[in-house]
Coordinates of C-alpha atoms and ligand atoms in Angstrom, one line a residue:
M1 CA -8.7 27.6 -2.1
T2 CA -7.0 24.6 -3.8
F3 CA -7.2 21.3 -2.2
E4 CA -7.3 17.3 -3.3
L5 CA -10.5 16.0 -3.0
S6 CA -12.1 12.6 -3.5
I7 CA -15.5 11.4 -2.4
E8 CA -16.8 8.2 -1.0
F9 CA -20.0 6.1 -2.1
F10 CA -21.3 2.8 -0.9
P11 CA -22.4 -0.2 -3.8
P12 CA -26.1 0.6 -4.4
Q13 CA -27.5 -3.2 -3.8
S14 CA -30.4 -2.5 -6.8
P15 CA -31.2 -1.3 -9.7
E16 CA -33.0 1.5 -8.9
G17 CA -30.2 2.6 -6.6
M18 CA -27.4 2.5 -9.5
E19 CA -29.4 4.6 -11.3
K20 CA -29.4 7.2 -8.3
L21 CA -26.1 6.8 -7.7
R22 CA -25.2 7.6 -11.5
A23 CA -27.2 11.0 -11.0
T24 CA -25.3 12.2 -8.0
R25 CA -21.8 11.2 -9.7
A26 CA -22.6 13.4 -12.6
R27 CA -23.9 16.1 -10.8
L28 CA -20.4 15.4 -8.0
A29 CA -18.3 15.0 -11.6
V30 CA -18.3 18.8 -11.7
L31 CA -15.9 19.0 -8.5
K32 CA -13.1 16.8 -10.5
P33 CA -12.3 14.6 -7.7
E34 CA -8.7 13.2 -7.9
F35 CA -10.9 9.6 -7.4
F36 CA -14.1 8.1 -6.6
S37 CA -13.8 5.2 -3.8
V38 CA -16.6 2.5 -3.2
T39 CA -16.6 0.7 0.1
Y40 CA -16.6 -3.2 0.3
G41 CA -18.8 -5.3 2.6
A42 CA -16.7 -7.3 5.1
G43 CA -16.5 -10.7 4.5
G44 CA -17.2 -10.1 0.6
S45 CA -20.8 -9.6 1.1
T46 CA -20.5 -6.4 -1.8
R47 CA -18.1 -8.0 -3.9
E48 CA -20.2 -7.7 -7.0
P49 CA -21.8 -4.6 -6.5
T50 CA -18.6 -2.8 -5.4
L51 CA -16.9 -4.1 -8.4
A52 CA -19.9 -3.3 -10.7
T53 CA -19.9 0.3 -9.4
V54 CA -16.1 0.9 -9.5
M55 CA -15.9 -0.2 -13.3
E56 CA -19.1 2.3 -14.0
I57 CA -16.8 4.9 -12.5
A58 CA -13.8 4.3 -14.4
A59 CA -15.7 4.1 -17.6
E60 CA -16.9 7.6 -17.3
G61 CA -13.5 8.4 -17.4
H62 CA -12.6 8.9 -13.4
H63 CA -10.1 7.4 -11.3
A64 CA -11.8 4.5 -9.3
A65 CA -10.8 3.1 -6.2
P66 CA -12.1 0.0 -4.2
H67 CA -12.3 -0.4 -0.8
L68 CA -11.2 -3.9 0.0
S69 CA -11.6 -5.6 3.8
C70 CA -9.8 -8.8 4.8
I71 CA -11.7 -9.9 8.1
G72 CA -13.5 -13.1 7.4
S73 CA -11.3 -13.9 3.8
T74 CA -8.9 -16.3 2.9
R75 CA -5.7 -15.2 1.3
E76 CA -7.0 -17.1 -1.9
G77 CA -9.9 -15.1 -1.8
I78 CA -8.2 -11.8 -1.7
R79 CA -5.6 -13.0 -4.3
E80 CA -8.8 -13.5 -6.7
M81 CA -10.0 -9.8 -6.1
L82 CA -6.5 -8.3 -6.6
A83 CA -6.0 -9.9 -9.8
I84 CA -9.3 -8.8 -10.9
F85 CA -8.5 -5.6 -10.1
K86 CA -5.3 -5.6 -11.7
E87 CA -6.7 -6.6 -14.7
R88 CA -9.6 -4.3 -15.4
G89 CA -6.8 -1.5 -14.9
I90 CA -7.7 -0.3 -10.9
R91 CA -4.7 1.6 -9.3
R92 CA -5.7 2.4 -6.4
I93 CA -7.2 -0.1 -3.8
V94 CA -8.3 1.3 0.3
A95 CA -7.0 -1.5 2.4
L96 CA -9.1 -2.1 5.6
R97 CA -9.9 -4.8 8.2
G98 CA -13.2 -4.7 8.3
D99 CA -15.8 -5.8 10.6
L100 CA -16.9 -9.1 11.1
P101 CA -20.7 -9.0 10.2
S102 CA -22.9 -10.1 13.3
G103 CA -23.4 -14.0 12.8
M104 CA -20.3 -14.6 10.8
A105 CA -18.0 -17.1 13.2
D106 CA -15.2 -17.4 11.1
A107 CA -12.3 -14.5 11.2
G108 CA -10.5 -15.7 8.0
E109 CA -7.1 -15.5 7.4
F110 CA -6.6 -11.9 8.1
R111 CA -6.4 -10.1 11.6
Y112 CA -5.4 -6.8 10.8
A113 CA -5.4 -4.4 7.9
S114 CA -1.4 -4.2 8.2
E115 CA -1.8 -7.8 7.3
L116 CA -3.9 -6.9 4.3
V117 CA -1.5 -4.2 3.4
A118 CA 1.4 -6.4 3.2
F119 CA 0.1 -9.1 1.2
I120 CA -0.8 -6.7 -1.4
R121 CA 2.6 -5.7 -1.6
A122 CA 4.0 -8.8 -1.7
E123 CA 1.7 -10.1 -4.2
T124 CA 1.7 -7.3 -6.5
G125 CA 4.8 -5.5 -5.9
D126 CA 4.0 -1.5 -6.9
S127 CA 0.9 -2.1 -8.7
F128 CA -1.3 -0.4 -6.3
H129 CA -1.3 2.8 -4.6
I130 CA -2.6 1.9 -0.9
E131 CA -4.8 4.0 1.3
V132 CA -5.4 2.6 5.0
A133 CA -7.6 4.1 7.2
A134 CA -6.5 6.4 10.4
Y135 CA -8.5 7.2 13.6
P136 CA -7.6 10.9 15.2
E137 CA -10.1 10.0 17.7
W138 CA -9.2 6.2 18.1
H139 CA -10.6 2.7 16.6
P140 CA -13.1 2.2 19.5
Q141 CA -11.6 -1.4 19.9
A142 CA -7.8 0.2 20.5
K143 CA -6.6 -0.8 23.5
S144 CA -5.1 2.8 24.2
P145 CA -4.3 5.8 22.0
R146 CA -0.4 4.7 22.2
E147 CA -1.2 1.2 20.6
D148 CA -3.8 2.5 18.2
L149 CA -1.2 5.0 16.7
L150 CA 1.8 2.2 16.8
N151 CA -0.8 -0.1 15.1
F152 CA -1.3 2.7 12.3
K153 CA 2.3 3.0 11.9
R154 CA 2.4 -1.1 11.1
K155 CA 0.4 0.0 8.2
V156 CA 2.6 2.2 7.3
D157 CA 5.7 0.1 7.9
A158 CA 3.9 -2.9 5.8
G159 CA 3.6 -0.4 2.7
A160 CA 0.7 2.0 2.5
N161 CA 1.0 4.8 0.7
S162 CA -1.5 7.6 2.3
A163 CA -4.3 7.6 4.9
I164 CA -7.9 8.7 5.1
T165 CA -9.6 9.3 8.7
Q166 CA -12.3 8.5 10.2
Y167 CA -14.7 11.5 10.4
F168 CA -14.1 13.7 13.1
Y169 CA -15.6 17.7 14.3
N170 CA -12.5 18.0 16.4
A171 CA -9.8 19.5 14.4
D172 CA -7.2 19.5 17.3
A173 CA -7.8 15.6 17.5
Y174 CA -6.4 15.3 13.7
E175 CA -4.0 18.0 14.1
H176 CA -2.4 15.8 17.4
F177 CA -2.8 12.7 15.5
V178 CA -0.9 13.8 12.6
D179 CA 1.9 15.5 15.1
E180 CA 2.0 12.4 16.6
A181 CA 2.5 10.1 13.7
R182 CA 5.1 12.3 12.0
A183 CA 7.1 12.2 15.4
L184 CA 6.8 8.4 14.9
G185 CA 8.6 9.1 11.6
V186 CA 5.1 8.8 9.5
G187 CA 5.8 10.6 6.3
I188 CA 2.5 9.4 4.2
P189 CA -0.2 12.2 4.0
I190 CA -2.8 11.9 6.0
V191 CA -6.2 13.0 4.6
P192 CA -9.3 13.9 6.9
G193 CA -12.4 12.2 6.0
I194 CA -15.6 15.0 6.2
M195 CA -18.8 13.6 7.3
P196 CA -21.5 16.5 6.2
I197 CA -24.2 16.4 8.3
A198 CA -27.8 15.5 6.7
S199 CA -29.6 13.8 9.9
F200 CA -29.0 14.0 13.5
S201 CA -30.2 10.7 14.3
K202 CA -28.1 9.1 11.8
L203 CA -25.3 10.9 12.7
A204 CA -25.6 10.2 16.0
R205 CA -26.3 6.3 15.2
F206 CA -22.9 6.3 12.9
S207 CA -20.8 8.1 15.9
D208 CA -21.8 5.8 18.3
A209 CA -20.9 2.8 16.5
C210 CA -17.4 4.0 14.8
G211 CA -16.3 6.3 17.9
A212 CA -16.7 9.3 16.4
E213 CA -17.5 12.0 18.6
I214 CA -20.2 14.8 18.2
P215 CA -18.7 17.4 20.4
R216 CA -21.1 18.7 23.1
W217 CA -22.1 21.8 21.4
M218 CA -22.7 20.2 18.5
R219 CA -25.4 17.9 19.6
R220 CA -27.1 19.9 22.1
K221 CA -27.8 22.5 19.0
L222 CA -28.7 19.7 16.6
E223 CA -30.9 18.2 19.5
S224 CA -32.6 21.5 19.9
F225 CA -33.6 21.4 15.7
G226 CA -35.9 18.5 16.2
D227 CA -37.3 17.5 12.9
D228 CA -36.3 21.2 11.3
A229 CA -34.2 19.3 9.0
E230 CA -33.8 22.9 7.3
S231 CA -32.4 24.0 10.0
I232 CA -30.0 21.2 10.8
R233 CA -28.9 21.4 7.1
A234 CA -27.9 25.1 7.5
F235 CA -26.0 24.5 10.6
G236 CA -24.4 21.0 9.5
L237 CA -23.2 22.9 6.7
D238 CA -21.5 26.0 8.5
V239 CA -19.9 23.4 10.9
A240 CA -18.5 21.5 8.1
T241 CA -17.0 24.2 5.9
E242 CA -15.3 25.9 8.6
L243 CA -14.1 22.5 9.6
C244 CA -12.3 22.4 6.1
Q245 CA -11.4 25.8 5.7
R246 CA -9.6 25.2 9.3
L247 CA -8.0 21.6 7.8
I248 CA -7.1 23.1 4.6
E249 CA -5.5 26.2 5.9
R250 CA -3.1 24.5 8.7
G251 CA -2.0 22.0 5.5
A252 CA -4.2 19.0 5.5
P253 CA -3.1 17.7 2.3
G254 CA -7.2 16.8 0.9
L255 CA -10.4 16.1 1.9
H256 CA -12.1 13.1 1.6
F257 CA -16.0 12.9 1.7
Y258 CA -18.3 10.6 2.8
S259 CA -21.2 11.1 0.4
M260 CA -23.4 8.7 1.7
N261 CA -24.6 8.2 -2.1
L262 CA -25.7 12.4 -2.2
A263 CA -24.5 15.0 -4.1
G264 CA -26.3 18.2 -2.3
L265 CA -24.1 18.8 0.9
T266 CA -21.0 17.8 -0.4
L267 CA -21.4 20.1 -3.6
E268 CA -22.4 23.3 -1.4
I269 CA -19.7 22.8 1.3
C270 CA -17.1 22.5 -1.8
R271 CA -18.6 25.6 -3.1
R272 CA -18.0 27.7 -0.2
L273 CA -14.6 26.6 -0.3
G274 CA -14.2 27.8 -3.7
R275 CA -13.8 24.6 -5.5
Ligands
FAD1 P1 -7.3 -2.1 11.7 O1 -6.1 -0.9 11.4 O2 -6.7 -4.0 11.6 O3 -7.4 -1.4 12.9 C1 -8.7 -2.1 13.9 C2 -7.9 -2.4 15.4 O4 -7.0 -3.2 15.5 C3 -7.4 -1.7 16.1 O5 -8.1 -0.9 17.0 C4 -6.0 -1.3 16.0 O6 -5.9 -0.6 17.0 C5 -6.2 -2.6 16.4 N1 -4.9 -3.6 15.6 C6 -3.9 -3.5 14.3 N2 -3.2 -4.1 14.1 C7 -3.1 -4.7 15.5 C8 -2.0 -5.7 16.1 N3 -0.7 -6.1 15.3 N4 -2.1 -6.2 17.3 C9 -3.0 -5.8 18.3 N5 -4.1 -4.7 17.8 C10 -4.0 -4.1 16.8 N6 -15.4 -0.9 6.5 C11 -15.8 -2.1 5.9 O7 -16.2 -3.1 6.4 N7 -15.8 -1.9 4.4 C12 -15.5 -0.2 4.2 O8 -15.4 -0.4 3.0 C13 -14.7 0.6 5.2 N8 -14.2 1.5 4.7 C14 -13.8 2.4 5.4 C15 -12.9 3.8 5.2 C16 -12.5 4.5 5.8 C17 -11.6 5.6 5.5 C18 -12.8 4.2 7.3 C19 -12.0 5.4 8.3 C20 -12.9 3.0 7.8 C21 -13.5 2.4 6.8 N9 -14.1 1.1 7.2 C22 -15.0 0.3 6.1 C23 -14.4 0.7 8.4 C24 -13.1 0.0 8.9 O9 -13.5 -1.6 8.5 C25 -13.4 -0.1 10.6 O10 -13.0 0.8 11.4 C26 -12.7 -1.5 11.0 O11 -13.1 -1.9 12.7 C27 -11.1 -1.4 11.6 O12 -10.3 -1.3 10.4 P2 -8.8 -0.8 9.9 O13 -8.7 -0.9 8.3 O14 -8.5 0.4 10.5 O15 -8.5 -2.2 10.9

């Protein structure tokens, strides 16, 4: 199967973590992804590690896309980051609102990602390809699915070029979301985010926090494996590969892997997909 591929990392906070990520990247590089993206802690909490990781990726000859979240930030702070990205040859940004870290009271000068997208366009014209987030199972704070969809459209109207979704295991939810977006006149690519399954407890924790559903049949099965990591891995690989296959067959414009800084599962899923 042919499909566009991107892979996400989080910025390591220690020299050992950076070293491990270099090894992970070297293994994933054989997949020739369109780009590697690197997350950004809300309020600029990972500014330096994100930048350092992005610059290493670029120096290795890959396209690198920093995420940039705006909650807790000032216009001046974002302007500064954009200038650094531009000066260092970055051409793609994943623009997000982010979540205010607990204990941080000042929400800053941006309320929503659409305001960040508009700001990036106003400040830098077409210098960057802007990616935004999409939520096929709806953002947990959304007032209603309709409001969330309209808010997604605001980001597109503000100048986003493409979108990456929160991960999901219900392909129907993704397909429904894309259909509804198209009906509203949204034409940009909406790339499904894929979360390989490494551990049930971690996945359950993430999913509760970000509003992604683990369907009952999967949850029951994963629970039944207990500490049997091999069975979780085998089942998770089958589920993720089948999901990817269906998405590509039905026209998804690509796949974005949440690698969690690990190579094995992403490599195996892509191998099974014939990449
Ligand atoms: P928005 O698009 O602003 O939406 C947030 C909420 O506000 C939604 O409920 C929306 O419906 C509502 N809303 C939007 N506009 C309006 C409006 N005008 N009026 C009323 N309500 C409105 N987080 C990080 O901190 N760092 C990262 O690097 C990071 N990377 C991510 C990558 C991807 C692909 C995804 C899917 C998520 C990522 N996140 C990251 C998580 C993200 O920051 C959170 O999900 C956050 O809660 C929402 O960010 P957003 O950009 O989707 O926000």
